[in-house]
Tab-separated table of N, CA and C in Angstrom:
chain	number	residue	atom	x	y	z
A	1	MET	N	158.371	-190.930	-31.663
A	1	MET	CA	158.806	-191.075	-30.298
A	1	MET	C	160.085	-190.257	-30.111
A	2	CYS	N	160.201	-189.637	-28.966
A	2	CYS	CA	161.366	-188.820	-28.638
A	2	CYS	C	162.620	-189.695	-28.598
A	3	PHE	N	163.713	-189.164	-29.115
A	3	PHE	CA	164.967	-189.900	-29.197
A	3	PHE	C	165.454	-190.341	-27.813
A	4	LEU	N	165.324	-189.468	-26.819
A	4	LEU	CA	165.761	-189.826	-25.464
A	4	LEU	C	164.907	-190.949	-24.877
A	5	LYS	N	163.616	-190.919	-25.169
A	5	LYS	CA	162.759	-192.003	-24.693
A	5	LYS	C	163.133	-193.319	-25.363
A	6	MET	N	163.471	-193.253	-26.654
A	6	MET	CA	163.910	-194.456	-27.349
A	6	MET	C	165.189	-194.989	-26.709
A	7	TYR	N	166.092	-194.088	-26.349
A	7	TYR	CA	167.334	-194.491	-25.685
A	7	TYR	C	167.026	-195.160	-24.346
A	8	GLU	N	166.143	-194.555	-23.557
A	8	GLU	CA	165.798	-195.107	-22.243
A	8	GLU	C	165.174	-196.495	-22.366
A	9	ARG	N	164.322	-196.666	-23.355
A	9	ARG	CA	163.647	-197.939	-23.543
A	9	ARG	C	164.533	-198.988	-24.201
A	10	SER	N	165.638	-198.565	-24.808
A	10	SER	CA	166.504	-199.503	-25.511
A	10	SER	C	167.264	-200.418	-24.568
A	11	GLY	N	167.510	-199.966	-23.347
A	11	GLY	CA	168.275	-200.770	-22.399
A	11	GLY	C	169.769	-200.588	-22.545
A	12	MET	N	170.208	-199.770	-23.504
A	12	MET	CA	171.642	-199.512	-23.675
A	12	MET	C	172.106	-198.562	-22.576
A	13	THR	N	173.384	-198.683	-22.202
A	13	THR	CA	173.914	-197.870	-21.108
A	13	THR	C	174.745	-196.687	-21.601
A	14	ASN	N	175.036	-196.647	-22.867
A	14	ASN	CA	175.898	-195.592	-23.413
A	14	ASN	C	175.130	-194.824	-24.489
A	15	LYS	N	174.896	-193.511	-24.243
A	15	LYS	CA	174.123	-192.709	-25.212
A	15	LYS	C	174.828	-192.600	-26.554
A	16	SER	N	176.143	-192.404	-26.529
A	16	SER	CA	176.859	-192.236	-27.802
A	16	SER	C	176.806	-193.518	-28.632
A	17	ALA	N	176.892	-194.665	-28.000
A	17	ALA	CA	176.787	-195.933	-28.732
A	17	ALA	C	175.388	-196.095	-29.312
A	18	PHE	N	174.374	-195.661	-28.568
A	18	PHE	CA	173.004	-195.723	-29.048
A	18	PHE	C	172.836	-194.844	-30.289
A	19	ILE	N	173.327	-193.613	-30.217
A	19	ILE	CA	173.205	-192.676	-31.354
A	19	ILE	C	173.953	-193.215	-32.561
A	20	LYS	N	175.154	-193.717	-32.346
A	20	LYS	CA	175.951	-194.256	-33.446
A	20	LYS	C	175.230	-195.429	-34.113
A	21	SER	N	174.649	-196.307	-33.308
A	21	SER	CA	173.958	-197.458	-33.885
A	21	SER	C	172.716	-197.031	-34.665
A	22	ARG	N	172.054	-195.946	-34.237
A	22	ARG	CA	170.880	-195.453	-34.965
A	22	ARG	C	171.303	-194.805	-36.288
A	23	ILE	N	172.389	-194.065	-36.257
A	23	ILE	CA	172.846	-193.377	-37.466
A	23	ILE	C	173.307	-194.373	-38.523
A	24	PHE	N	174.027	-195.391	-38.113
A	24	PHE	CA	174.570	-196.344	-39.072
A	24	PHE	C	173.643	-197.522	-39.348
A	25	GLY	N	172.431	-197.433	-38.842
A	25	GLY	CA	171.380	-198.376	-39.219
A	25	GLY	C	171.488	-199.781	-38.661
A	26	GLU	N	172.132	-199.940	-37.544
A	26	GLU	CA	172.159	-201.259	-36.934
A	26	GLU	C	170.757	-201.608	-36.428
A	27	PRO	N	170.453	-202.901	-36.310
A	27	PRO	CA	169.124	-203.280	-35.806
A	27	PRO	C	168.861	-202.686	-34.426
A	28	PHE	N	167.625	-202.320	-34.208
A	28	PHE	CA	167.244	-201.638	-32.971
A	28	PHE	C	166.130	-202.423	-32.297
A	29	HIS	N	166.327	-202.719	-31.026
A	29	HIS	CA	165.316	-203.471	-30.271
A	29	HIS	C	164.911	-202.670	-29.049
A	30	LEU	N	163.615	-202.513	-28.880
A	30	LEU	CA	163.097	-201.861	-27.680
A	30	LEU	C	162.701	-202.929	-26.668
A	31	VAL	N	163.101	-202.691	-25.450
A	31	VAL	CA	162.723	-203.587	-24.373
A	31	VAL	C	161.810	-202.805	-23.448
A	32	SER	N	160.590	-203.294	-23.296
A	32	SER	CA	159.669	-202.607	-22.394
A	32	SER	C	159.350	-203.518	-21.223
A	33	PHE	N	159.071	-202.929	-20.104
A	33	PHE	CA	158.826	-203.661	-18.872
A	33	PHE	C	157.531	-203.153	-18.270
A	34	ASP	N	156.565	-204.031	-18.153
A	34	ASP	CA	155.275	-203.686	-17.565
A	34	ASP	C	155.247	-204.215	-16.140
A	35	LYS	N	155.236	-203.298	-15.168
A	35	LYS	CA	155.298	-203.694	-13.762
A	35	LYS	C	154.096	-204.536	-13.349
A	36	SER	N	152.930	-204.271	-13.921
A	36	SER	CA	151.750	-205.055	-13.548
A	36	SER	C	151.903	-206.508	-13.986
A	37	GLN	N	152.482	-206.733	-15.146
A	37	GLN	CA	152.706	-208.099	-15.606
A	37	GLN	C	153.727	-208.799	-14.714
A	38	HIS	N	154.778	-208.084	-14.354
A	38	HIS	CA	155.820	-208.668	-13.515
A	38	HIS	C	155.225	-209.114	-12.177
A	39	GLY	N	154.419	-208.268	-11.576
A	39	GLY	CA	153.786	-208.609	-10.301
A	39	GLY	C	152.888	-209.822	-10.420
A	40	TYR	N	152.108	-209.861	-11.495
A	40	TYR	CA	151.190	-210.976	-11.695
A	40	TYR	C	151.959	-212.285	-11.859
A	41	TYR	N	152.980	-212.270	-12.706
A	41	TYR	CA	153.726	-213.497	-12.949
A	41	TYR	C	154.568	-213.915	-11.750
A	42	THR	N	154.987	-212.962	-10.931
A	42	THR	CA	155.688	-213.300	-9.691
A	42	THR	C	154.745	-214.043	-8.754
A	43	LYS	N	153.542	-213.513	-8.590
A	43	LYS	CA	152.552	-214.173	-7.735
A	43	LYS	C	152.176	-215.549	-8.296
A	44	LEU	N	152.067	-215.638	-9.615
A	44	LEU	CA	151.739	-216.911	-10.247
A	44	LEU	C	152.854	-217.932	-10.012
A	45	SER	N	154.096	-217.496	-10.074
A	45	SER	CA	155.227	-218.381	-9.804
A	45	SER	C	155.217	-218.849	-8.354
A	46	ASP	N	154.901	-217.937	-7.435
A	46	ASP	CA	154.797	-218.309	-6.023
A	46	ASP	C	153.700	-219.353	-5.820
A	47	PHE	N	152.577	-219.152	-6.488
A	47	PHE	CA	151.462	-220.098	-6.396
A	47	PHE	C	151.890	-221.466	-6.924
A	48	HIS	N	152.608	-221.467	-8.026
A	48	HIS	CA	153.079	-222.724	-8.612
A	48	HIS	C	154.004	-223.455	-7.644
A	49	ALA	N	154.907	-222.732	-6.996
A	49	ALA	CA	155.820	-223.345	-6.022
A	49	ALA	C	155.042	-223.942	-4.851
A	50	GLN	N	154.016	-223.229	-4.394
A	50	GLN	CA	153.193	-223.745	-3.303
A	50	GLN	C	152.426	-224.992	-3.737
A	51	PHE	N	151.977	-224.992	-4.970
A	51	PHE	CA	151.256	-226.146	-5.497
A	51	PHE	C	152.160	-227.374	-5.525
A	52	ILE	N	153.401	-227.207	-5.915
A	52	ILE	CA	154.361	-228.312	-5.925
A	52	ILE	C	154.584	-228.831	-4.499
A	53	MET	N	154.685	-227.909	-3.533
A	53	MET	CA	154.851	-228.320	-2.142
A	53	MET	C	153.634	-229.113	-1.657
A	54	VAL	N	152.443	-228.701	-2.061
A	54	VAL	CA	151.236	-229.432	-1.678
A	54	VAL	C	151.281	-230.851	-2.252
A	55	GLY	N	151.727	-230.979	-3.491
A	55	GLY	CA	151.846	-232.303	-4.103
A	55	GLY	C	152.810	-233.193	-3.342
A	56	ASN	N	153.944	-232.627	-2.934
A	56	ASN	CA	154.912	-233.405	-2.147
A	56	ASN	C	154.323	-233.806	-0.799
A	57	ASN	N	153.653	-232.868	-0.157
A	57	ASN	CA	153.023	-233.173	1.133
A	57	ASN	C	151.935	-234.231	0.989
A	58	TYR	N	151.205	-234.181	-0.106
A	58	TYR	CA	150.152	-235.160	-0.381
A	58	TYR	C	150.759	-236.561	-0.442
A	59	ASN	N	151.846	-236.700	-1.199
A	59	ASN	CA	152.496	-238.011	-1.316
A	59	ASN	C	153.018	-238.502	0.034
A	60	GLN	N	153.625	-237.610	0.791
A	60	GLN	CA	154.134	-237.993	2.115
A	60	GLN	C	152.989	-238.399	3.046
A	61	THR	N	151.886	-237.675	2.963
A	61	THR	CA	150.724	-237.986	3.798
A	61	THR	C	150.176	-239.372	3.474
A	62	LEU	N	150.077	-239.690	2.194
A	62	LEU	CA	149.582	-241.009	1.801
A	62	LEU	C	150.484	-242.121	2.334
A	63	LYS	N	151.790	-241.927	2.265
A	63	LYS	CA	152.726	-242.933	2.784
A	63	LYS	C	152.537	-243.124	4.285
A	64	GLU	N	152.396	-242.012	5.008
A	64	GLU	CA	152.221	-242.104	6.462
A	64	GLU	C	150.895	-242.761	6.826
A	65	LEU	N	149.846	-242.462	6.096
A	65	LEU	CA	148.550	-243.095	6.355
A	65	LEU	C	148.652	-244.607	6.182
A	66	LYS	N	149.344	-245.000	5.127
A	66	LYS	CA	149.503	-246.429	4.835
A	66	LYS	C	150.293	-247.125	5.950
A	67	ASN	N	151.311	-246.440	6.469
A	67	ASN	CA	152.195	-247.053	7.463
A	67	ASN	C	151.628	-247.056	8.883
A	68	HIS	N	150.788	-246.083	9.238
A	68	HIS	CA	150.408	-245.909	10.637
A	68	HIS	C	148.931	-246.160	10.963
A	69	PHE	N	148.115	-246.427	9.965
A	69	PHE	CA	146.696	-246.631	10.235
A	69	PHE	C	146.240	-247.938	9.617
A	70	SER	N	145.131	-248.431	10.150
A	70	SER	CA	144.540	-249.626	9.545
A	70	SER	C	144.037	-249.248	8.147
A	71	GLU	N	143.819	-250.255	7.345
A	71	GLU	CA	143.388	-249.994	5.958
A	71	GLU	C	142.062	-249.236	5.925
A	72	ARG	N	141.153	-249.623	6.813
A	72	ARG	CA	139.831	-248.971	6.845
A	72	ARG	C	139.946	-247.498	7.240
A	73	ARG	N	140.696	-247.220	8.291
A	73	ARG	CA	140.874	-245.835	8.753
A	73	ARG	C	141.644	-245.007	7.717
A	74	ALA	N	142.660	-245.617	7.109
A	74	ALA	CA	143.446	-244.924	6.082
A	74	ALA	C	142.556	-244.546	4.899
A	75	MET	N	141.672	-245.460	4.492
A	75	MET	CA	140.775	-245.164	3.372
A	75	MET	C	139.829	-244.015	3.701
A	76	ALA	N	139.330	-243.961	4.932
A	76	ALA	CA	138.452	-242.857	5.340
A	76	ALA	C	139.200	-241.530	5.280
A	77	LEU	N	140.433	-241.533	5.742
A	77	LEU	CA	141.232	-240.300	5.705
A	77	LEU	C	141.608	-239.907	4.279
A	78	VAL	N	141.889	-240.900	3.449
A	78	VAL	CA	142.216	-240.620	2.042
A	78	VAL	C	141.014	-240.000	1.333
A	79	CYS	N	139.815	-240.476	1.652
A	79	CYS	CA	138.599	-239.897	1.051
A	79	CYS	C	138.469	-238.421	1.416
A	80	LYS	N	138.748	-238.097	2.681
A	80	LYS	CA	138.713	-236.692	3.099
A	80	LYS	C	139.761	-235.886	2.344
A	81	LEU	N	140.954	-236.465	2.234
A	81	LEU	CA	142.045	-235.790	1.543
A	81	LEU	C	141.716	-235.571	0.073
A	82	GLU	N	141.061	-236.540	-0.534
A	82	GLU	CA	140.659	-236.408	-1.936
A	82	GLU	C	139.697	-235.240	-2.143
A	83	LYS	N	138.787	-235.033	-1.199
A	83	LYS	CA	137.847	-233.909	-1.309
A	83	LYS	C	138.598	-232.574	-1.330
A	84	TYR	N	139.599	-232.467	-0.460
A	84	TYR	CA	140.393	-231.234	-0.436
A	84	TYR	C	141.197	-231.065	-1.724
A	85	MET	N	141.690	-232.170	-2.237
A	85	MET	CA	142.452	-232.095	-3.485
A	85	MET	C	141.547	-231.682	-4.646
A	86	MET	N	140.309	-232.124	-4.650
A	86	MET	CA	139.367	-231.716	-5.691
A	86	MET	C	139.097	-230.213	-5.615
A	87	GLN	N	139.012	-229.697	-4.404
A	87	GLN	CA	138.851	-228.250	-4.242
A	87	GLN	C	140.076	-227.521	-4.790
A	88	LEU	N	141.249	-228.077	-4.553
A	88	LEU	CA	142.477	-227.469	-5.074
A	88	LEU	C	142.497	-227.494	-6.600
A	89	VAL	N	142.008	-228.572	-7.187
A	89	VAL	CA	141.931	-228.667	-8.651
A	89	VAL	C	141.000	-227.579	-9.194
A	90	GLN	N	139.897	-227.329	-8.504
A	90	GLN	CA	138.974	-226.277	-8.932
A	90	GLN	C	139.655	-224.904	-8.861
A	91	VAL	N	140.418	-224.664	-7.809
A	91	VAL	CA	141.132	-223.391	-7.679
A	91	VAL	C	142.143	-223.241	-8.812
A	92	ILE	N	142.842	-224.305	-9.120
A	92	ILE	CA	143.832	-224.261	-10.202
A	92	ILE	C	143.145	-223.982	-11.538
A	93	SER	N	141.980	-224.562	-11.741
A	93	SER	CA	141.223	-224.319	-12.968
A	93	SER	C	140.851	-222.838	-13.086
A	94	ILE	N	140.423	-222.252	-11.983
A	94	ILE	CA	140.067	-220.826	-11.977
A	94	ILE	C	141.302	-219.967	-12.247
A	95	VAL	N	142.426	-220.318	-11.632
A	95	VAL	CA	143.668	-219.564	-11.850
A	95	VAL	C	144.082	-219.645	-13.316
A	96	THR	N	143.943	-220.812	-13.914
A	96	THR	CA	144.285	-220.980	-15.329
A	96	THR	C	143.395	-220.113	-16.213
A	97	GLU	N	142.099	-220.104	-15.941
A	97	GLU	CA	141.169	-219.273	-16.714
A	97	GLU	C	141.514	-217.792	-16.563
A	98	LEU	N	141.792	-217.363	-15.334
A	98	LEU	CA	142.134	-215.951	-15.101
A	98	LEU	C	143.434	-215.580	-15.794
A	99	THR	N	144.387	-216.485	-15.802
A	99	THR	CA	145.655	-216.225	-16.479
A	99	THR	C	145.434	-216.091	-17.980
A	100	ASP	N	144.602	-216.944	-18.556
A	100	ASP	CA	144.297	-216.839	-19.987
A	100	ASP	C	143.619	-215.513	-20.312
A	101	GLU	N	142.668	-215.110	-19.468
A	101	GLU	CA	141.989	-213.820	-19.665
A	101	GLU	C	142.991	-212.667	-19.570
A	102	TYR	N	143.893	-212.756	-18.614
A	102	TYR	CA	144.901	-211.712	-18.429
A	102	TYR	C	145.807	-211.617	-19.657
A	103	LYS	N	146.228	-212.767	-20.181
A	103	LYS	CA	147.064	-212.777	-21.386
A	103	LYS	C	146.335	-212.138	-22.557
A	104	GLU	N	145.047	-212.451	-22.713
A	104	GLU	CA	144.260	-211.878	-23.807
A	104	GLU	C	144.176	-210.356	-23.677
A	105	ARG	N	143.949	-209.876	-22.446
A	105	ARG	CA	143.860	-208.420	-22.231
A	105	ARG	C	145.201	-207.752	-22.532
A	106	VAL	N	146.281	-208.356	-22.096
A	106	VAL	CA	147.616	-207.784	-22.338
A	106	VAL	C	147.898	-207.763	-23.825
A	107	ASN	N	147.597	-208.866	-24.524
A	107	ASN	CA	147.842	-208.933	-25.960
A	107	ASN	C	146.983	-207.931	-26.719
A	108	SER	N	145.750	-207.720	-26.294
A	108	SER	CA	144.890	-206.758	-26.992
A	108	SER	C	145.362	-205.323	-26.768
A	109	LYS	N	145.936	-205.048	-25.596
A	109	LYS	CA	146.478	-203.708	-25.329
A	109	LYS	C	147.730	-203.447	-26.144
A	110	GLN	N	148.540	-204.503	-26.378
A	110	GLN	CA	149.779	-204.333	-27.122
A	110	GLN	C	149.525	-204.167	-28.616
A	111	ASN	N	148.427	-204.708	-29.105
A	111	ASN	CA	148.111	-204.595	-30.538
A	111	ASN	C	147.317	-203.398	-30.784
């Protein structure tokens, strides 16, 4: 690998310090940044935050149903809400599988 590329990938800000550390044999660490991974994990983090908000809204909705509706009507609405939550669980399962596949592909490319 070209020395300048090694310097760029090292994350060090001073070329002379980089050269000195290479000459005198100090440990050397390369830091690489894959923009595709960053984008994926950013979107995954956003999804996780939205999922937490849905959980909070779910709890608030259940409290309001209990307080403002008869038991029979509240149970009917809770059943509807449960169906939507099951769909959300399926989406989360798919996201988890896709994330595992993505990790495997990234790891196989790095090796």
